[in-house]
XYZ file of C-alpha atoms in Angstrom:
654
model
C 1.117 28.519 11.162
C 2.468 26.985 7.972
C 2.157 23.323 7.044
C 5.704 22.485 8.107
C 5.101 23.893 11.563
C 1.760 22.048 11.768
C 3.545 18.767 11.064
C 6.075 19.558 13.789
C 3.280 20.333 16.257
C 1.534 17.085 15.309
C 4.694 15.033 15.938
C 4.964 16.704 19.349
C 1.322 15.926 20.124
C 1.670 12.266 19.147
C 4.901 11.856 21.091
C 3.284 13.316 24.234
C -0.292 12.138 23.813
C 0.068 10.084 26.984
C 0.266 13.289 29.020
C -3.248 14.438 28.224
C -5.226 11.575 26.722
C -6.113 8.433 28.602
C -6.279 5.094 26.894
C -9.482 4.265 25.027
C -10.756 1.967 27.742
C -10.560 4.771 30.292
C -11.540 7.782 28.208
C -14.784 8.331 30.101
C -12.736 9.069 33.202
C -10.237 11.456 31.573
C -10.634 15.026 32.783
C -9.834 16.195 29.249
C -12.537 14.022 27.701
C -15.908 15.738 27.341
C -17.855 12.829 25.843
C -17.330 9.324 24.485
C -19.596 6.707 22.950
C -18.547 3.227 21.817
C -22.040 2.197 20.603
C -22.038 -0.993 22.655
C -25.288 -0.114 24.460
C -28.635 -0.548 22.713
C -29.637 2.798 24.227
C -26.592 4.640 22.918
C -28.812 7.469 21.677
C -29.567 8.527 25.245
C -25.952 9.666 25.543
C -26.743 12.246 22.858
C -29.905 13.363 24.666
C -32.240 11.529 22.252
C -35.326 9.599 23.328
C -35.260 6.897 20.673
C -33.127 5.337 17.989
C -33.200 7.589 14.891
C -34.359 6.324 11.510
C -31.831 4.954 9.007
C -29.515 4.040 11.894
C -28.893 0.753 13.701
C -26.190 -1.110 15.593
C -24.353 -3.996 13.955
C -21.525 -6.338 14.857
C -21.630 -8.067 11.479
C -22.788 -7.181 7.977
C -21.075 -9.676 5.653
C -22.984 -8.681 2.514
C -21.209 -5.303 2.674
C -17.851 -6.757 3.770
C -18.179 -5.116 7.175
C -15.645 -6.006 9.851
C -16.065 -4.520 13.332
C -13.574 -2.134 14.839
C -14.363 -3.393 18.333
C -17.731 -4.913 19.111
C -20.726 -3.043 17.711
C -20.721 -0.054 15.347
C -23.322 2.459 14.195
C -24.553 1.629 10.678
C -26.056 4.528 8.725
C -28.141 3.944 5.597
C -29.089 6.275 2.759
C -31.937 4.882 0.681
C -32.100 4.848 -3.082
C -33.737 8.055 -4.247
C -33.035 9.711 -0.913
C -30.600 12.099 0.736
C -30.871 11.515 4.427
C -28.663 9.259 6.525
C -28.309 10.769 9.985
C -28.445 14.022 11.935
C -27.302 13.318 15.487
C -26.088 16.225 17.594
C -24.138 16.521 20.812
C -25.138 19.972 22.168
C -22.487 21.304 24.521
C -24.651 23.718 26.492
C -27.391 21.141 27.054
C -24.951 18.436 28.105
C -22.193 20.410 29.874
C -23.628 23.884 30.459
C -20.840 25.575 28.497
C -20.112 26.146 24.802
C -16.359 25.856 24.132
C -14.136 28.116 22.053
C -12.123 25.141 20.779
C -12.685 21.381 20.664
C -11.296 18.106 19.334
C -13.662 15.539 17.836
C -12.595 12.027 16.852
C -14.532 9.144 15.373
C -13.893 6.040 13.298
C -15.363 5.900 9.795
C -15.797 3.005 7.407
C -17.446 3.222 3.995
C -19.378 0.070 3.134
C -18.759 -2.064 0.083
C -21.771 -0.435 -1.604
C -20.455 3.115 -1.091
C -20.117 4.837 -4.483
C -21.940 8.187 -4.425
C -22.588 9.965 -7.704
C -21.740 13.316 -6.105
C -20.874 14.999 -2.848
C -22.465 15.182 0.558
C -22.008 15.754 4.275
C -20.200 13.881 7.048
C -19.818 14.463 10.799
C -18.242 17.709 11.949
C -18.406 20.703 14.284
C -20.979 23.488 14.191
C -22.623 26.565 15.647
C -25.746 27.053 13.513
C -28.130 27.974 16.366
C -30.967 27.018 13.997
C -30.383 30.201 12.010
C -27.550 29.780 9.485
C -24.648 27.590 8.462
C -26.412 24.809 6.563
C -28.856 24.155 3.764
C -28.082 27.253 1.707
C -28.402 29.563 4.722
C -25.181 31.600 4.402
C -23.200 32.852 7.359
C -22.626 36.559 7.866
C -20.536 36.457 11.027
C -23.516 37.081 13.326
C -26.066 34.374 12.591
C -24.216 31.026 12.669
C -21.471 28.869 11.153
C -20.501 25.231 10.623
C -17.600 23.003 9.631
C -19.172 19.664 8.862
C -17.238 16.939 7.170
C -17.885 16.416 3.495
C -17.269 13.860 0.761
C -16.999 14.146 -3.015
C -17.569 11.696 -5.835
C -15.030 8.878 -5.811
C -11.751 9.304 -7.688
C -9.790 6.173 -8.665
C -11.872 4.144 -6.229
C -11.300 6.510 -3.284
C -13.673 9.005 -1.680
C -12.187 12.483 -1.121
C -13.219 13.880 2.269
C -12.753 17.286 3.866
C -14.503 20.203 5.563
C -17.680 21.813 4.224
C -17.552 25.181 5.941
C -20.103 27.966 6.272
C -18.106 31.020 7.394
C -18.302 34.807 7.307
C -16.091 35.106 4.208
C -17.936 32.489 2.148
C -18.840 33.359 -1.421
C -22.416 32.760 -2.452
C -25.187 30.798 -0.839
C -23.361 27.530 -0.064
C -20.365 26.571 2.031
C -16.699 26.351 1.071
C -15.268 22.945 0.181
C -11.830 22.203 1.643
C -10.552 18.701 0.861
C -7.989 17.223 3.239
C -5.087 17.117 0.827
C -1.907 16.773 2.896
C -0.225 13.771 1.252
C -3.691 12.757 -0.046
C -4.633 11.421 3.388
C -8.194 12.575 2.857
C -8.799 10.046 0.062
C -10.485 7.050 1.682
C -11.051 3.511 0.439
C -14.143 1.402 1.017
C -14.080 -1.525 3.450
C -11.539 -0.241 5.954
C -11.676 1.754 9.151
C -10.159 5.227 9.349
C -9.528 7.265 12.461
C -10.885 10.758 11.706
C -10.042 13.619 14.037
C -11.079 17.255 13.670
C -10.123 20.375 15.588
C -11.903 23.720 15.549
C -10.885 26.927 17.293
C -13.111 29.979 17.058
C -11.630 33.172 15.691
C -11.279 36.390 17.625
C -14.533 38.163 16.656
C -13.995 40.039 13.416
C -10.497 38.635 12.814
C -9.317 35.954 10.400
C -7.585 33.740 12.947
C -9.999 30.826 13.333
C -8.479 27.358 12.923
C -9.590 24.051 11.432
C -7.343 21.006 11.472
C -7.851 17.365 10.569
C -5.971 14.119 11.048
C -6.504 10.755 9.359
C -5.151 7.721 11.238
C -3.258 10.084 13.511
C -1.466 11.912 10.695
C -2.033 15.533 9.601
C -4.465 15.795 6.682
C -5.525 19.458 6.688
C -4.902 22.827 8.316
C -6.346 26.300 7.767
C -5.579 29.106 10.232
C -7.199 32.206 8.727
C -10.929 31.510 9.038
C -13.530 34.075 10.126
C -16.444 32.135 11.571
C -17.892 35.052 13.562
C -17.930 38.766 14.194
C -19.654 38.492 17.575
C -18.604 36.554 20.665
C -22.056 35.053 21.167
C -21.295 32.537 18.402
C -19.296 29.641 19.786
C -19.039 25.897 19.238
C -22.616 24.809 19.742
C -22.438 21.131 18.810
C -20.655 18.158 17.317
C -22.908 17.112 14.476
C -22.989 13.496 13.280
C -24.462 14.394 9.916
C -24.632 12.040 6.931
C -26.397 13.463 3.891
C -25.963 12.626 0.219
C -26.305 15.299 -2.386
C -28.041 18.621 -2.506
C -30.252 18.786 -5.560
C -29.398 15.220 -6.565
C -30.536 12.042 -4.828
C -28.843 8.705 -4.241
C -28.987 6.341 -7.216
C -28.652 3.292 -4.980
C -28.600 2.313 -1.318
C -25.428 3.391 0.495
C -24.031 2.429 3.895
C -21.290 3.726 6.140
C -20.274 2.864 9.698
C -19.220 5.004 12.654
C -17.631 3.890 15.913
C -15.745 5.091 18.989
C -16.759 8.762 19.099
C -14.728 10.957 21.464
C -14.958 14.694 22.119
C -12.115 16.231 24.118
C -10.319 19.417 25.070
C -6.963 18.038 23.928
C -5.694 16.034 20.974
C -7.097 12.500 21.139
C -5.332 10.408 18.521
C -6.077 6.836 17.423
C -7.426 4.271 19.862
C -4.992 2.878 22.393
C -5.315 -0.036 24.711
C -4.110 0.215 28.280
C -0.961 -1.971 28.524
C -2.387 -3.298 31.772
C -5.140 -4.948 29.744
C -2.690 -7.079 27.789
C -1.876 -10.543 29.063
C 1.748 -11.562 28.560
C 2.424 -15.203 29.411
C 5.444 -16.409 31.364
C 8.262 -18.216 29.588
C 6.879 -21.659 30.420
C 3.455 -20.731 29.075
C 4.743 -19.572 25.688
C 4.807 -21.897 22.710
C 8.003 -22.548 20.786
C 8.304 -20.462 17.648
C 8.906 -21.855 14.191
C 11.023 -19.240 12.464
C 10.924 -15.521 13.169
C 7.688 -14.587 15.005
C 4.846 -12.986 13.082
C 4.498 -9.238 13.912
C 0.976 -9.160 12.446
C -0.625 -11.515 15.005
C -2.810 -9.440 17.322
C -3.555 -10.151 21.011
C -6.787 -11.976 20.139
C -4.955 -14.299 17.741
C -6.339 -12.655 14.624
C -4.071 -11.058 12.057
C -3.693 -7.403 11.149
C -5.869 -6.638 8.112
C -5.186 -2.991 7.402
C -3.306 0.109 8.500
C -5.877 0.933 11.186
C -5.285 -2.496 12.741
C -1.547 -1.911 12.516
C -1.814 1.312 14.513
C -3.357 -0.678 17.347
C -0.898 -3.520 16.869
C 1.977 -1.080 17.305
C 0.678 -0.251 20.790
C 0.540 -3.950 21.596
C 4.072 -4.617 20.339
C 5.410 -1.620 22.257
C 3.787 -2.967 25.407
C 5.242 -6.426 24.681
C 8.791 -5.092 24.397
C 8.334 -2.992 27.528
C 7.135 -6.077 29.412
C 9.740 -8.581 28.283
C 12.757 -6.398 27.475
C 12.949 -2.735 28.462
C 10.589 -2.081 31.356
C 8.099 0.774 31.611
C 9.435 4.276 30.901
C 7.977 7.453 32.407
C 6.844 10.373 30.270
C 9.316 13.177 29.699
C 10.086 15.382 32.698
C 8.173 18.620 33.186
C 10.936 20.298 35.199
C 14.237 20.663 33.345
C 16.941 23.313 33.525
C 19.640 23.810 30.885
C 22.917 25.629 31.563
C 25.763 26.260 29.114
C 29.106 25.528 30.775
C 31.632 25.932 27.949
C 31.958 27.026 24.315
C 34.713 27.051 21.699
C 35.049 27.895 18.011
C 36.023 25.046 15.659
C 37.010 24.370 12.079
C 38.466 27.829 11.437
C 35.305 29.516 12.635
C 32.910 27.349 10.623
C 31.673 25.488 13.682
C 31.078 25.762 17.415
C 31.257 23.202 20.187
C 29.228 23.877 23.326
C 28.948 21.953 26.568
C 25.706 22.005 28.568
C 24.395 20.545 31.780
C 20.765 19.473 31.838
C 19.210 19.136 35.296
C 16.101 16.998 35.737
C 14.043 17.509 38.907
C 11.193 15.460 40.340
C 9.866 14.546 43.782
C 12.353 16.817 45.518
C 15.336 15.163 43.824
C 17.546 16.248 40.937
C 19.871 14.538 38.473
C 22.302 16.265 36.076
C 23.168 15.071 32.575
C 25.940 16.572 30.474
C 25.598 16.943 26.740
C 27.773 18.396 24.033
C 26.681 20.195 20.869
C 28.762 20.540 17.728
C 27.110 22.698 15.084
C 27.693 25.249 12.326
C 28.512 28.722 13.637
C 25.207 30.414 12.745
C 22.598 30.225 15.505
C 19.454 28.591 14.121
C 17.613 25.265 14.111
C 19.534 22.466 12.378
C 18.822 18.889 11.354
C 19.917 17.157 14.552
C 21.738 13.916 15.308
C 21.636 12.828 18.940
C 24.044 10.124 20.036
C 24.029 8.485 23.426
C 27.622 8.046 24.562
C 30.155 10.376 26.095
C 31.025 14.061 26.118
C 34.388 15.719 25.411
C 37.202 14.344 27.516
C 35.486 10.978 27.771
C 34.606 10.405 24.097
C 35.669 7.134 22.552
C 36.074 6.390 18.879
C 35.581 8.518 15.803
C 34.655 12.219 16.140
C 31.926 12.870 13.580
C 31.646 16.573 14.422
C 33.479 17.817 11.303
C 31.357 15.586 9.053
C 28.116 16.769 10.664
C 29.017 20.451 10.318
C 30.083 19.933 6.704
C 26.656 18.468 5.932
C 24.864 21.263 7.823
C 23.830 19.127 10.816
C 23.972 19.606 14.554
C 25.604 16.696 16.383
C 24.714 16.254 20.036
C 26.250 13.604 22.268
C 25.092 13.096 25.837
C 26.716 11.327 28.770
C 24.329 8.419 29.166
C 25.981 7.177 32.362
C 24.924 10.422 34.052
C 21.359 9.102 33.778
C 22.132 5.528 34.861
C 25.524 4.084 35.745
C 26.628 1.176 33.569
C 27.037 -1.426 36.289
C 24.867 -3.971 38.127
C 24.587 -1.740 41.207
C 23.180 1.263 39.353
C 19.624 1.432 40.741
C 20.544 4.250 43.134
C 22.254 6.373 40.473
C 21.141 9.004 37.964
C 17.397 9.354 37.450
C 16.368 6.079 39.099
C 15.650 7.756 42.480
C 13.484 10.350 40.685
C 11.213 7.627 39.263
C 11.155 4.785 41.814
C 7.752 3.517 40.625
C 9.061 2.487 37.182
C 10.686 -0.877 36.463
C 12.868 0.361 33.592
C 16.491 -0.659 33.269
C 19.593 1.018 31.844
C 18.867 0.656 28.112
C 15.431 2.218 28.592
C 16.833 4.964 30.836
C 19.458 5.890 28.260
C 16.830 5.761 25.502
C 14.662 8.108 27.563
C 17.700 10.384 27.636
C 17.286 10.950 23.886
C 13.818 12.349 24.605
C 15.005 14.669 27.362
C 18.015 15.966 25.437
C 15.801 16.615 22.404
C 13.488 18.629 24.658
C 16.482 20.662 25.789
C 17.674 21.301 22.228
C 14.170 22.386 21.273
C 14.086 24.709 24.275
C 17.426 26.189 23.149
C 16.059 26.753 19.642
C 18.761 24.578 18.066
C 16.955 21.440 16.807
C 14.861 21.262 13.645
C 12.112 19.121 15.160
C 11.140 17.731 11.756
C 14.651 16.345 11.195
C 15.862 14.367 14.209
C 18.172 11.341 14.166
C 18.932 8.998 17.093
C 22.127 6.977 16.920
C 24.500 5.017 19.093
C 27.016 2.179 18.872
C 26.979 -1.282 20.470
C 25.015 -0.891 23.749
C 24.393 2.626 22.477
C 22.877 1.096 19.337
C 20.468 -0.928 21.471
C 19.625 2.345 23.189
C 19.048 4.296 19.958
C 16.708 1.565 18.705
C 14.671 1.752 21.917
C 14.562 5.560 21.666
C 13.211 5.389 18.111
C 10.460 2.998 19.142
C 9.047 5.126 21.944
C 9.625 8.688 20.687
C 7.758 9.342 17.443
C 9.535 12.684 17.030
C 12.657 10.790 15.977
C 12.522 10.762 12.186
C 15.516 8.458 11.615
C 16.727 5.730 13.959
C 20.337 4.691 13.304
C 21.579 1.853 15.555
C 25.173 0.806 14.834
C 26.395 -2.777 15.436
C 23.980 -3.335 18.302
C 23.747 -7.137 18.467
C 21.688 -8.947 21.109
C 18.838 -6.816 22.414
C 19.392 -4.491 19.474
C 19.095 -5.250 15.761
C 20.623 -8.729 15.936
C 18.377 -11.772 16.091
C 17.990 -13.419 19.475
C 17.512 -16.806 17.842
C 19.539 -16.974 14.611
C 23.344 -16.798 14.476
C 25.892 -17.548 11.786
C 27.026 -21.186 11.945
C 30.599 -21.511 13.171
C 30.597 -18.210 15.068
C 30.298 -17.774 18.829
C 26.740 -16.545 19.514
C 25.958 -13.704 21.920
C 22.995 -15.392 23.556
C 20.827 -14.002 26.326
C 22.695 -16.138 28.838
C 25.897 -14.187 28.163
C 24.281 -11.126 29.750
C 23.573 -12.867 33.062
C 25.990 -11.659 35.726
C 27.468 -9.042 33.385
C 24.776 -6.922 31.760
C 21.725 -7.815 33.814
C 21.172 -4.136 34.595
C 20.422 -3.417 30.923
C 17.200 -5.464 30.861
C 14.190 -6.313 32.990
C 14.616 -9.665 34.767
C 11.918 -11.290 32.589
C 14.194 -11.062 29.569
C 16.942 -13.053 31.248
C 14.456 -15.853 31.989
C 14.554 -16.672 28.259
C 18.204 -17.759 28.517
C 18.286 -21.264 27.091
C 14.660 -20.924 26.037
C 15.083 -18.394 23.227
C 12.789 -20.410 20.962
C 9.898 -19.379 23.216
C 10.476 -15.663 22.679
C 7.280 -14.106 21.272
C 9.351 -11.445 19.485
C 12.692 -10.881 17.818
C 14.604 -7.822 16.599
C 12.387 -7.349 13.536
C 9.536 -6.346 15.869
C 11.598 -3.423 17.152
C 12.577 -2.432 13.621
C 8.992 -2.676 12.358
C 7.851 -0.343 15.138
C 10.004 2.397 13.603
C 8.097 2.125 10.296
C 7.317 4.081 8.255
C 9.952 6.450 9.671
C 13.567 6.098 8.608
C 15.771 3.265 9.864
C 19.404 2.756 8.887
C 21.439 -0.027 10.437
C 25.213 0.152 9.912
C 27.244 -2.981 10.620
C 30.568 -4.644 9.917
C 30.819 -8.046 8.270
C 33.586 -9.074 10.673
C 31.756 -7.986 13.828
C 30.574 -11.509 14.629
C 29.879 -10.850 18.320
C 27.187 -8.365 17.204
C 25.621 -11.063 14.993
C 25.765 -9.689 11.420
C 23.953 -12.779 10.109
C 20.993 -12.400 12.481
C 20.971 -8.643 11.917
C 20.454 -9.090 8.187
C 17.714 -11.695 8.676
C 15.710 -9.388 10.935
C 16.352 -6.497 8.537
C 14.787 -8.500 5.715
C 11.847 -9.499 7.936
C 11.233 -5.890 9.007
C 11.398 -4.770 5.399
C 8.254 -6.827 4.729
C 6.409 -4.455 7.078
C 8.030 -1.375 5.546
C 7.096 -2.423 2.025
C 3.526 -3.190 3.111
C 3.353 0.387 4.406
C 4.728 1.634 1.046
C 7.902 2.784 2.801
C 10.452 0.270 1.514
C 13.012 2.985 0.747
C 12.925 4.146 4.362
C 14.735 1.082 5.741
C 18.390 0.540 4.902
C 21.415 -1.584 5.793
C 24.995 -0.558 5.250
C 27.761 -3.127 5.333
C 31.502 -2.521 5.566
C 34.493 -4.734 6.189
C 36.094 -4.669 9.597
C 35.253 -5.090 13.238
C 33.249 -3.529 16.074
C 33.189 0.266 15.740
C 31.200 3.259 14.532
C 33.835 4.632 12.208
C 34.062 7.166 9.408
C 32.409 4.828 6.874
C 29.446 4.291 9.170
C 29.000 8.011 9.743
C 29.252 8.772 6.037
C 26.544 6.198 5.351
C 24.305 7.652 8.096
C 24.691 11.200 6.746
C 24.144 10.023 3.178
C 20.895 8.306 4.217
C 19.768 11.351 6.207
C 20.462 13.690 3.267
C 18.360 11.462 1.043
C 15.566 11.099 3.590
C 15.352 14.747 4.641
C 16.340 16.600 1.474
C 15.818 14.147 -1.390
C 19.500 14.182 -2.314
C 20.846 11.345 -4.408
C 22.665 8.824 -2.242
C 26.130 7.587 -3.174
C 25.947 4.716 -0.676
C 24.592 1.320 -1.692
C 21.916 0.557 0.897
C 20.608 -2.561 -0.831
C 23.681 -4.794 -0.814
C 23.269 -7.888 1.341
C 26.123 -9.615 3.132
C 24.255 -12.941 3.132
C 22.227 -12.874 -0.105
C 21.860 -16.664 -0.266
C 20.555 -17.157 3.261
C 16.994 -18.409 3.692
C 14.650 -16.024 5.483
C 12.942 -18.093 8.223
C 9.437 -16.645 8.024
C 6.152 -18.454 7.449
C 3.995 -15.294 7.453
C 3.167 -12.617 4.933
C 2.018 -9.016 5.035
C -1.738 -8.363 4.840
C -3.106 -7.939 1.330
């Protein structure tokens, strides 16, 4: 599998992690979880089958002299003394603990280098092994029959960062010592001191005698390394013996000073684990009357405990909290994607003098003995292959409204898919018995969330048909469809670019700030007309918008660092252009903090409420730049209200 395919697989895993990984608080009960340890118990070592606390290791909840900040409660502190090598050698033996040695395993832990971490050379970190006390460490080379290992490793710091990777003893190794493979995808394996990183490793044993063993690594949930041609063994008696929490500085050299690192939240599982998540049920969301009035746009960096996000690891957890907040107050809870779908082609025609094809499909979703159809239309270049894909929620041929972007998409080499969103949920107040609602009666979602979920299901269908390039997916929609596209981009990480168009209240427009002199589309306007779009809690903020704990910049920030382009018209006052630009500027603070400032864009045009040719040209121009590095001809930095004051009292973490 090449790197591009690995990235695609990773996006799939992250988008569907909820199907096979429970939240952190419940990981001990997950059938896919083999082992977990949060180091909160003073007898944590008993979980590893040890009788006493090992030397050089202790539990801490504070260590201010080394700038330690806890991940959650206590952490395992590991010390390497001056003049020494040894830090820790803690093993979880599968056969002793479970009775079975696996052929493949996922291992995740959190790692933090202390303020005093500055090794003069390389050393070992936690990893996966099968040494059997015979070979695979300490200059005992592997020959395919005696043992193997894939511990973590670190090298001497470069520009203040510690390179980490795999240190692998394998049957094709050269010489007496293991192979060094640094995690170099986008330099994600270069770690700073004084921050937590989520480290995940995956090992799959090779077919005996064949070079098809696999090692993968993720840092903070993003791919950092992959190698798929490893020969660990020539005999099937070698398997994955243990997860090895090994910390060891040097080989022939010793530590010139005392060094510390911290480990927390260890999980071993049969499926991809990913960064820590908190069960949404554990969050407490106050009622309207209990919420304080906001001064300016709310701060997206304030965590549930009142503290502020300090680093990217914190932000990954904060994203889960903000997603849960929007689900609670705005969208409702969405189910995972369906496991039973059927796709039938119902019509096809050649277009554009043979350069393109338009196809009509019906997607049938089945669950609990019920079924619901959804029509979607594909316009693509004539050659059958996977294309960069734009999915729009709206209407299919015969019911389409507005500009047909099919010719533009084909000209740029894109597939354009539009699905009939009202097949999934009717657009009226009495829609709870229509579409997919009867298939999922236990969920409190409303129409915007249902239609957003439709993006997920249609993308699954296009992937099944072999038509979508899963690395290059765009979600778009106009007006209520823009609100929908924004929601889709928040909850489906496979969407690389989110492109809401003139979406107003509940979309990219502020819920609090409107241009003076223009009629505002407040929450109260939706009562009695569009109540079916939102959960009832949202409508309770009518007249009390100043108590909202979020605004549109939260939704936009949740897309980061992926692409976000918001097209709007300066004369489309009902969709709140003024408030849209304010929340764009607020969200850009988050994007720039994540070093992704170029990935958020606004495009302004004159005119009124539509998704017209100018809007589509801007979307395609942004997508070409984002996906292919092409030079954009569109000005994405022009502001319609450059002199307006941004009402924020918060800043990004340093």
